[in-house]
PDB file of C-alpha atoms in Angstrom:
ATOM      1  CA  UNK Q   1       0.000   0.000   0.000  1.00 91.00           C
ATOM      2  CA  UNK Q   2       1.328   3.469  -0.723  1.00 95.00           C
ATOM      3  CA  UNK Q   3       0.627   7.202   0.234  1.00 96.00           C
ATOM      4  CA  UNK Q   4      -2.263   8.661  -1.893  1.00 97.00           C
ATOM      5  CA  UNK Q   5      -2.716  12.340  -2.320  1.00 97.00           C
ATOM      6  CA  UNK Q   6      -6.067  13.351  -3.815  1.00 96.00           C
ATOM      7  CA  UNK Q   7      -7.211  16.574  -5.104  1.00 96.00           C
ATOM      8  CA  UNK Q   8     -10.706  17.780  -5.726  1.00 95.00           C
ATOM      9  CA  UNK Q   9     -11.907  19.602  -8.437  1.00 96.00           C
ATOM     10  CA  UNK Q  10     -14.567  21.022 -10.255  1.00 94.00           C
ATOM     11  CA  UNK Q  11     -14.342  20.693 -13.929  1.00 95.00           C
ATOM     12  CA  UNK Q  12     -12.643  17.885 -15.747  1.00 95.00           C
ATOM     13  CA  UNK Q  13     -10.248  20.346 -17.644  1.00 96.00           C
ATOM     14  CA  UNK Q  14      -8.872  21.706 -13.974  1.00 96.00           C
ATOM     15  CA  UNK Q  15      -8.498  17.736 -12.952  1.00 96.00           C
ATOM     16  CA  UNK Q  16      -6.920  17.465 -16.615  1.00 96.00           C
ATOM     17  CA  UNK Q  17      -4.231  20.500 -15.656  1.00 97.00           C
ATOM     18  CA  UNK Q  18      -3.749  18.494 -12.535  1.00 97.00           C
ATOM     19  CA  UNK Q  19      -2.815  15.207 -13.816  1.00 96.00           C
ATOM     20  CA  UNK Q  20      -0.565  16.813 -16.539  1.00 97.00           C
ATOM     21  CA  UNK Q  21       1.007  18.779 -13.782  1.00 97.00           C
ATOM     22  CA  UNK Q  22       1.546  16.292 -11.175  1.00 97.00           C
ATOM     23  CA  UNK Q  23       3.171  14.023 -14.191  1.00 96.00           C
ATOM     24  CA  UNK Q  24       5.435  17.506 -14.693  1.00 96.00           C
ATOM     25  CA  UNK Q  25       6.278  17.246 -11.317  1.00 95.00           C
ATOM     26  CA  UNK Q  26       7.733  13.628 -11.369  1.00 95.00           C
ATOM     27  CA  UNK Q  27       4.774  11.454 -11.095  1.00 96.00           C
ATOM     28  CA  UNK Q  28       4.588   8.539 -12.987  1.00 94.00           C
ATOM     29  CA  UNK Q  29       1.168   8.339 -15.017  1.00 93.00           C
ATOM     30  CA  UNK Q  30       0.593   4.509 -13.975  1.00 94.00           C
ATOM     31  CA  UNK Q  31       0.142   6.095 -10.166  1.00 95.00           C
ATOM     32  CA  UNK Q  32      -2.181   8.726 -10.987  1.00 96.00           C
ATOM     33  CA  UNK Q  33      -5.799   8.163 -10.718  1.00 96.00           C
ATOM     34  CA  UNK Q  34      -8.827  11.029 -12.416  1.00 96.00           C
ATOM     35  CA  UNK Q  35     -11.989  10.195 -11.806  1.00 94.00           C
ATOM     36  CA  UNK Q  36     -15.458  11.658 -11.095  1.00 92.00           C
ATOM     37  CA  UNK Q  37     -16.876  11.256  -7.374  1.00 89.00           C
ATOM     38  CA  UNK Q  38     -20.273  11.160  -7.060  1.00 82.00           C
ATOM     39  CA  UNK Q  39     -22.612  13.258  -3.852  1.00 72.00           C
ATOM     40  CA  UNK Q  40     -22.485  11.151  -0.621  1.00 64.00           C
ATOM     41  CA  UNK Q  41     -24.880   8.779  -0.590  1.00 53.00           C
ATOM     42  CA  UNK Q  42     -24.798   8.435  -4.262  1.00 48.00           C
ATOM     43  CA  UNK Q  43     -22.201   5.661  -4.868  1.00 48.00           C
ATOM     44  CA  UNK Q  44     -24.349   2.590  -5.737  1.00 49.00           C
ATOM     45  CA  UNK Q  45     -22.830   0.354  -3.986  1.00 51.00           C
ATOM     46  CA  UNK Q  46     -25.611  -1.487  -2.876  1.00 56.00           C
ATOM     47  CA  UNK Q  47     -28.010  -3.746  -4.480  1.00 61.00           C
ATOM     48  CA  UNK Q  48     -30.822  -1.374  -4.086  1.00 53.00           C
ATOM     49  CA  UNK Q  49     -28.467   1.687  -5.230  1.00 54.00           C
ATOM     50  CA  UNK Q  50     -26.917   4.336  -2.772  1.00 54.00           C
ATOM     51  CA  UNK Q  51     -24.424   3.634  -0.099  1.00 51.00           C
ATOM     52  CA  UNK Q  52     -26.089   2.203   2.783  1.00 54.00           C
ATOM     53  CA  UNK Q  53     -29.047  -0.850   3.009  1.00 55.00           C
ATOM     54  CA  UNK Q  54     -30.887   1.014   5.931  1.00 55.00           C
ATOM     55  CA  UNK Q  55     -30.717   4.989   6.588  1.00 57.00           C
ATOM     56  CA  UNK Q  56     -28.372   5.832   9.077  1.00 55.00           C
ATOM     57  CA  UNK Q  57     -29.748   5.939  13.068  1.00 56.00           C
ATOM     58  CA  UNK Q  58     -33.247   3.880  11.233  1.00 57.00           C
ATOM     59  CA  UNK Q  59     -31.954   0.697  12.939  1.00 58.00           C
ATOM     60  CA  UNK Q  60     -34.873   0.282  15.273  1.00 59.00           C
ATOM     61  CA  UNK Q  61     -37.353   1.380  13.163  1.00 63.00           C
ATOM     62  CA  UNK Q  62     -39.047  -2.163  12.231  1.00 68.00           C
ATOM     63  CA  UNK Q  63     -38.957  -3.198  15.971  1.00 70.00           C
ATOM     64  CA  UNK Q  64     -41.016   0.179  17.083  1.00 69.00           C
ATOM     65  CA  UNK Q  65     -43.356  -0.093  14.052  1.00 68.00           C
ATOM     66  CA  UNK Q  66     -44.182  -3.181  14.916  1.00 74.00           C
ATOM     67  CA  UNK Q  67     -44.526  -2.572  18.681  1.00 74.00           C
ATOM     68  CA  UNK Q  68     -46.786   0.628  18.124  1.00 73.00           C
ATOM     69  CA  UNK Q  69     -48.925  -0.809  15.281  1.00 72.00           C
ATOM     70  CA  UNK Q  70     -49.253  -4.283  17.665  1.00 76.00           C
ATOM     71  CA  UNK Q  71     -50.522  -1.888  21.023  1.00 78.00           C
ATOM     72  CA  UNK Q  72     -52.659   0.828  18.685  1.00 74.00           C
ATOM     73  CA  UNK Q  73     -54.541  -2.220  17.261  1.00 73.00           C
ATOM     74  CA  UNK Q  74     -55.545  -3.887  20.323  1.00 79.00           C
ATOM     75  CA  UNK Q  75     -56.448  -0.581  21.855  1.00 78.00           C
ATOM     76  CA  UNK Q  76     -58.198   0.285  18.796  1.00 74.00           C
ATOM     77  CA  UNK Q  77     -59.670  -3.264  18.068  1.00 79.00           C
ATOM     78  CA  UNK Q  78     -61.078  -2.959  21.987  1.00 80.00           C
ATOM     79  CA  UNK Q  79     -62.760   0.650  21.323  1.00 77.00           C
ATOM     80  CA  UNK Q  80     -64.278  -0.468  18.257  1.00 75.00           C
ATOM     81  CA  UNK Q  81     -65.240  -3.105  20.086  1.00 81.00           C
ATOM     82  CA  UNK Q  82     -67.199  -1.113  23.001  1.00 81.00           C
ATOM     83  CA  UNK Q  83     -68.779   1.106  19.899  1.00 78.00           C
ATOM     84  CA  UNK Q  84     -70.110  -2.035  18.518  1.00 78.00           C
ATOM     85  CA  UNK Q  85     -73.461  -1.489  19.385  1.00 82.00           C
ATOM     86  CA  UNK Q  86     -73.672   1.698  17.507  1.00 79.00           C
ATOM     87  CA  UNK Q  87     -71.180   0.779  14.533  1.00 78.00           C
ATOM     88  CA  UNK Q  88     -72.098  -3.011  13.957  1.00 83.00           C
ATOM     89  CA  UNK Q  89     -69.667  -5.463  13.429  1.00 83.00           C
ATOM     90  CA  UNK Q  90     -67.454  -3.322  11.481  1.00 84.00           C
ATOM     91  CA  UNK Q  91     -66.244  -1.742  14.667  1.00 80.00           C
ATOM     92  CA  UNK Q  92     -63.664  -4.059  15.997  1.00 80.00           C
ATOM     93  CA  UNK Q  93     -62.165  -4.137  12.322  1.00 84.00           C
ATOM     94  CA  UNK Q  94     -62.256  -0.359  11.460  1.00 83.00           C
ATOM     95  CA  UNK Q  95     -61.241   0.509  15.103  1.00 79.00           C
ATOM     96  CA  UNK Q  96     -58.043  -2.044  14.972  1.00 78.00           C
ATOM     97  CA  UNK Q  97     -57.010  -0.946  11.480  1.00 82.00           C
ATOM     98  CA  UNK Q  98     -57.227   2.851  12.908  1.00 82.00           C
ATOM     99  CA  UNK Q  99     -55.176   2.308  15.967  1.00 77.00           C
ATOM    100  CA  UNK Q 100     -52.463   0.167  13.954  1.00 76.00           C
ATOM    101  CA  UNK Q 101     -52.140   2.728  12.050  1.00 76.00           C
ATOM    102  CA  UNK Q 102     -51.965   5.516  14.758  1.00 77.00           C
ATOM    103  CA  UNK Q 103     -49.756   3.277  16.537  1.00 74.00           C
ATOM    104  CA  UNK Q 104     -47.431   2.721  14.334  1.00 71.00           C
ATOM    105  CA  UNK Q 105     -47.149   6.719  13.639  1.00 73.00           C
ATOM    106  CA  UNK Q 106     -46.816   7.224  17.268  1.00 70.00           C
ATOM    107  CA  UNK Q 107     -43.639   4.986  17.613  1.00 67.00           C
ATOM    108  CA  UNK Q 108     -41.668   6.701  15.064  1.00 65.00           C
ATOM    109  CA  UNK Q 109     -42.044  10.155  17.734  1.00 64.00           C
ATOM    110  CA  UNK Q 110     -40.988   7.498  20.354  1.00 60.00           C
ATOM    111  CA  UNK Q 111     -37.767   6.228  18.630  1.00 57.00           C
ATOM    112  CA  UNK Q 112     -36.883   9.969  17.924  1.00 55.00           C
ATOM    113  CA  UNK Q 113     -37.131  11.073  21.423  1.00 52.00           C
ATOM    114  CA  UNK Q 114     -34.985   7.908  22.427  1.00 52.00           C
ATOM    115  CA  UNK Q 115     -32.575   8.811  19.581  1.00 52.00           C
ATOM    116  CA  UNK Q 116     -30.429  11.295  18.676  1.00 51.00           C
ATOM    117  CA  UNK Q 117     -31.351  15.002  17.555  1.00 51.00           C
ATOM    118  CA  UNK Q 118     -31.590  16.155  14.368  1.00 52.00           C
ATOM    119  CA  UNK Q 119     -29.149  18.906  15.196  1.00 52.00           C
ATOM    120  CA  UNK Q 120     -26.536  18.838  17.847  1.00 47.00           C
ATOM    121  CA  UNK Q 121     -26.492  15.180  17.965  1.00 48.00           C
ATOM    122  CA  UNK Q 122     -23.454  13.759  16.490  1.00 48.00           C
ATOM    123  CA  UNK Q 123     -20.306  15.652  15.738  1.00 48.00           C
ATOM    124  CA  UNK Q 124     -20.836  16.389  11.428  1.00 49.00           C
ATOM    125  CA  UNK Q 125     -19.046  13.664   9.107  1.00 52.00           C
ATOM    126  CA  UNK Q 126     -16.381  15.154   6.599  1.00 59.00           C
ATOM    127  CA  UNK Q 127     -17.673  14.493   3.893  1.00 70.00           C
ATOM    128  CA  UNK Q 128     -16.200  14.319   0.260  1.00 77.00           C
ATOM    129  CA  UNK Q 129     -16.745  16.789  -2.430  1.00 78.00           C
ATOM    130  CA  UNK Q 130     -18.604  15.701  -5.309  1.00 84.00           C
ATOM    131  CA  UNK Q 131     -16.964  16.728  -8.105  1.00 91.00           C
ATOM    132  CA  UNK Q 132     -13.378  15.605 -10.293  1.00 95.00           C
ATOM    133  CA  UNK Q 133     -10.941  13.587  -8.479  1.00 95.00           C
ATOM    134  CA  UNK Q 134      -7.121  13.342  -9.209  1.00 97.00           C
ATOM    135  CA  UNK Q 135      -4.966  10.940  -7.115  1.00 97.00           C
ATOM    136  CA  UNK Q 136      -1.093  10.305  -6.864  1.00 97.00           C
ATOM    137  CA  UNK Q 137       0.023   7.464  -4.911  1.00 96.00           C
ATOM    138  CA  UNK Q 138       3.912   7.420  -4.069  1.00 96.00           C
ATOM    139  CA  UNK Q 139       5.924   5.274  -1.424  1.00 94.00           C
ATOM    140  CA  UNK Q 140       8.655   8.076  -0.294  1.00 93.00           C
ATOM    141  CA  UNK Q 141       7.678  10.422   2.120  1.00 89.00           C
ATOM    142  CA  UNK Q 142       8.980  13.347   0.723  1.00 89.00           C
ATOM    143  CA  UNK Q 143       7.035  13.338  -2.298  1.00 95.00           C
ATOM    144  CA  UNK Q 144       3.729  14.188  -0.071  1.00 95.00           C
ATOM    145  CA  UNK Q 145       4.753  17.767   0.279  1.00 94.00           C
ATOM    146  CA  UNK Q 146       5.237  18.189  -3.579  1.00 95.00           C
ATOM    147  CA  UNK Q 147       1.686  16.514  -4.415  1.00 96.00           C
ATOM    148  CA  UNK Q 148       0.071  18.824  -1.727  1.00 96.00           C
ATOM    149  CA  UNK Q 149       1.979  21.756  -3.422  1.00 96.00           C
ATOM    150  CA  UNK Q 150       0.364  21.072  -7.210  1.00 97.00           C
ATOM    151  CA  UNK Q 151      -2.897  20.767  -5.665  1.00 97.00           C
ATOM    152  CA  UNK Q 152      -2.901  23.856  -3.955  1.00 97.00           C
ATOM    153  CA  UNK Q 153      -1.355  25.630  -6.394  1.00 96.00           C
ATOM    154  CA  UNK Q 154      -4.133  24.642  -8.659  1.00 97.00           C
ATOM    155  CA  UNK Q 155      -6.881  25.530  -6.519  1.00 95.00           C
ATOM    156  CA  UNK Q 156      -8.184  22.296  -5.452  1.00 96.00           C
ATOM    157  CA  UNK Q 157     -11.394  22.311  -3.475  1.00 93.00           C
ATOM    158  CA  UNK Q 158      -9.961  19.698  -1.448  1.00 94.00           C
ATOM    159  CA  UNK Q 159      -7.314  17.729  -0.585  1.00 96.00           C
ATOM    160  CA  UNK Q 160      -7.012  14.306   1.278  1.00 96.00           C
ATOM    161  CA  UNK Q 161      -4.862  11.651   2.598  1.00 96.00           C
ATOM    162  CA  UNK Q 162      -5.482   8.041   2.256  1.00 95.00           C
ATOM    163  CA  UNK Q 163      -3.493   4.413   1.674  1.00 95.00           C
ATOM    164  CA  UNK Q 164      -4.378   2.137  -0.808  1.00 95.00           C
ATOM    165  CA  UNK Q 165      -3.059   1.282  -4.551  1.00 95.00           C
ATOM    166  CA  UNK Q 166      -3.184   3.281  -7.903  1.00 95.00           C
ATOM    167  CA  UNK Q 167      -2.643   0.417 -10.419  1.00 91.00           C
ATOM    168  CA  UNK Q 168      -2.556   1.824 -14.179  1.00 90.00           C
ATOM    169  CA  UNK Q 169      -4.299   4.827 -13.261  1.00 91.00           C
ATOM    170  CA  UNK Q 170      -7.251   3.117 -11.390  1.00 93.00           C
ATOM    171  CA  UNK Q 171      -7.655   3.509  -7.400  1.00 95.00           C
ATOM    172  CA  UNK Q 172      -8.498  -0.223  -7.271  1.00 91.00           C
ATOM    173  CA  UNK Q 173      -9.455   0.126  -3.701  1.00 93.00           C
ATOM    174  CA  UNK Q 174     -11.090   3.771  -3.739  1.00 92.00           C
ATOM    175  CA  UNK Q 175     -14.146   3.490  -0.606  1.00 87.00           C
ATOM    176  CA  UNK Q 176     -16.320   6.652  -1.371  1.00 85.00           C
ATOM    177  CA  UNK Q 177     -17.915   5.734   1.780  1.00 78.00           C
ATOM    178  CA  UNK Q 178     -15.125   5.989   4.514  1.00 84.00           C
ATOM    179  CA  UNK Q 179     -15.057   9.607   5.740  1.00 86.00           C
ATOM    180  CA  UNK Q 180     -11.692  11.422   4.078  1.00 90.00           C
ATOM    181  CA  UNK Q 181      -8.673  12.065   5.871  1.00 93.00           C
ATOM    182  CA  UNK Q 182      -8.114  16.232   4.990  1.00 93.00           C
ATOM    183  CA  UNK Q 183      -5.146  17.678   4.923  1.00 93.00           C
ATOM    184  CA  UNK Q 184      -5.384  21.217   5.985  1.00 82.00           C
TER     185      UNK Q 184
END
């Protein structure tokens, strides 16, 4: 595994100037990497498309569905129940179907009070920039102060630190979904 320095940028002709100036700068073109990154959440890496299977903090959502819509129905079921006389035998039905229902609405307020808030909960995720990527990989040490230096002096959005393996100008084991190390 080497070093990877990654740029951000906009267009594909300022991640064009970037590869040709990184390869001015001593970079082999077999270790650099241009490719565009798609918006978080937007990677399809997934079956179903996206990045994830199940939303992020949703993991006890079927459990509290399924405990609200259980408890609404039996209280509704009972109500409609008691109105029987004056709504027939519909009652127990329509008043079950209503309270599953309002149950099941009622637990999702439930699992957000348990859970976190929607702001001041978690410390924000960096978060990648959607947009043109360019990518060196190198194994000396010193060469991570000269890729940082063409980026910069290019006006890259951002710039990030990672390990992994440019092969032939693909980042064979690029992970849009791990949070980016940034190098300020």
């Amino acid at each position: 595994m080497s070093t990877i320095i990654a740029g951000h940028f906009q267009t594909q002709d300022e991640a064009a100037a970037a590869s040709a100036a990184l390869a001015q700068a001593g970079f082999t073109q077999e270790r650099l990497s241009t490719f565009y990154l798609s918006q978080a959440g937007q990677h399809d890496m997934t079956p179903i498309g996206g990045d994830n299977l199940h939303s992020p903090g949703a993991k006890e959502t079927p459990k509290g569905v399924v405990q609200g819509g259980a408890t609404g129905g039996a209280v509704g079921a009972v109500l409609g129940a008691a109105t029987a006389p004056v709504t027939g035998p519909a009652g127990p039905i329509v008043g079950g179907l209503v309270g599953a229902h309002v149950g099941s609405l009622f637990s999702f307020s439930k699992m957000k009070e348990a859970g976190e808030g929607e702001e001041g909960g978690r410390a924000p995720i960096e978060q990648r920039v959607a947009g043109m990527l360019v990518a060196v990989a190198f194994d000396d040490a010193g060469d991570e102060s000269r890729a940082v230096d063409v980026f910069r002096r290019l006006g890259a959005v951002q710039i990030e630190r990672a390990r992994g393996n440019i092969v032939d100008g693909d980042w064979a084991d690029f992970d849009p979904s791990i949070p980016p190390e940034i190098v300020h």
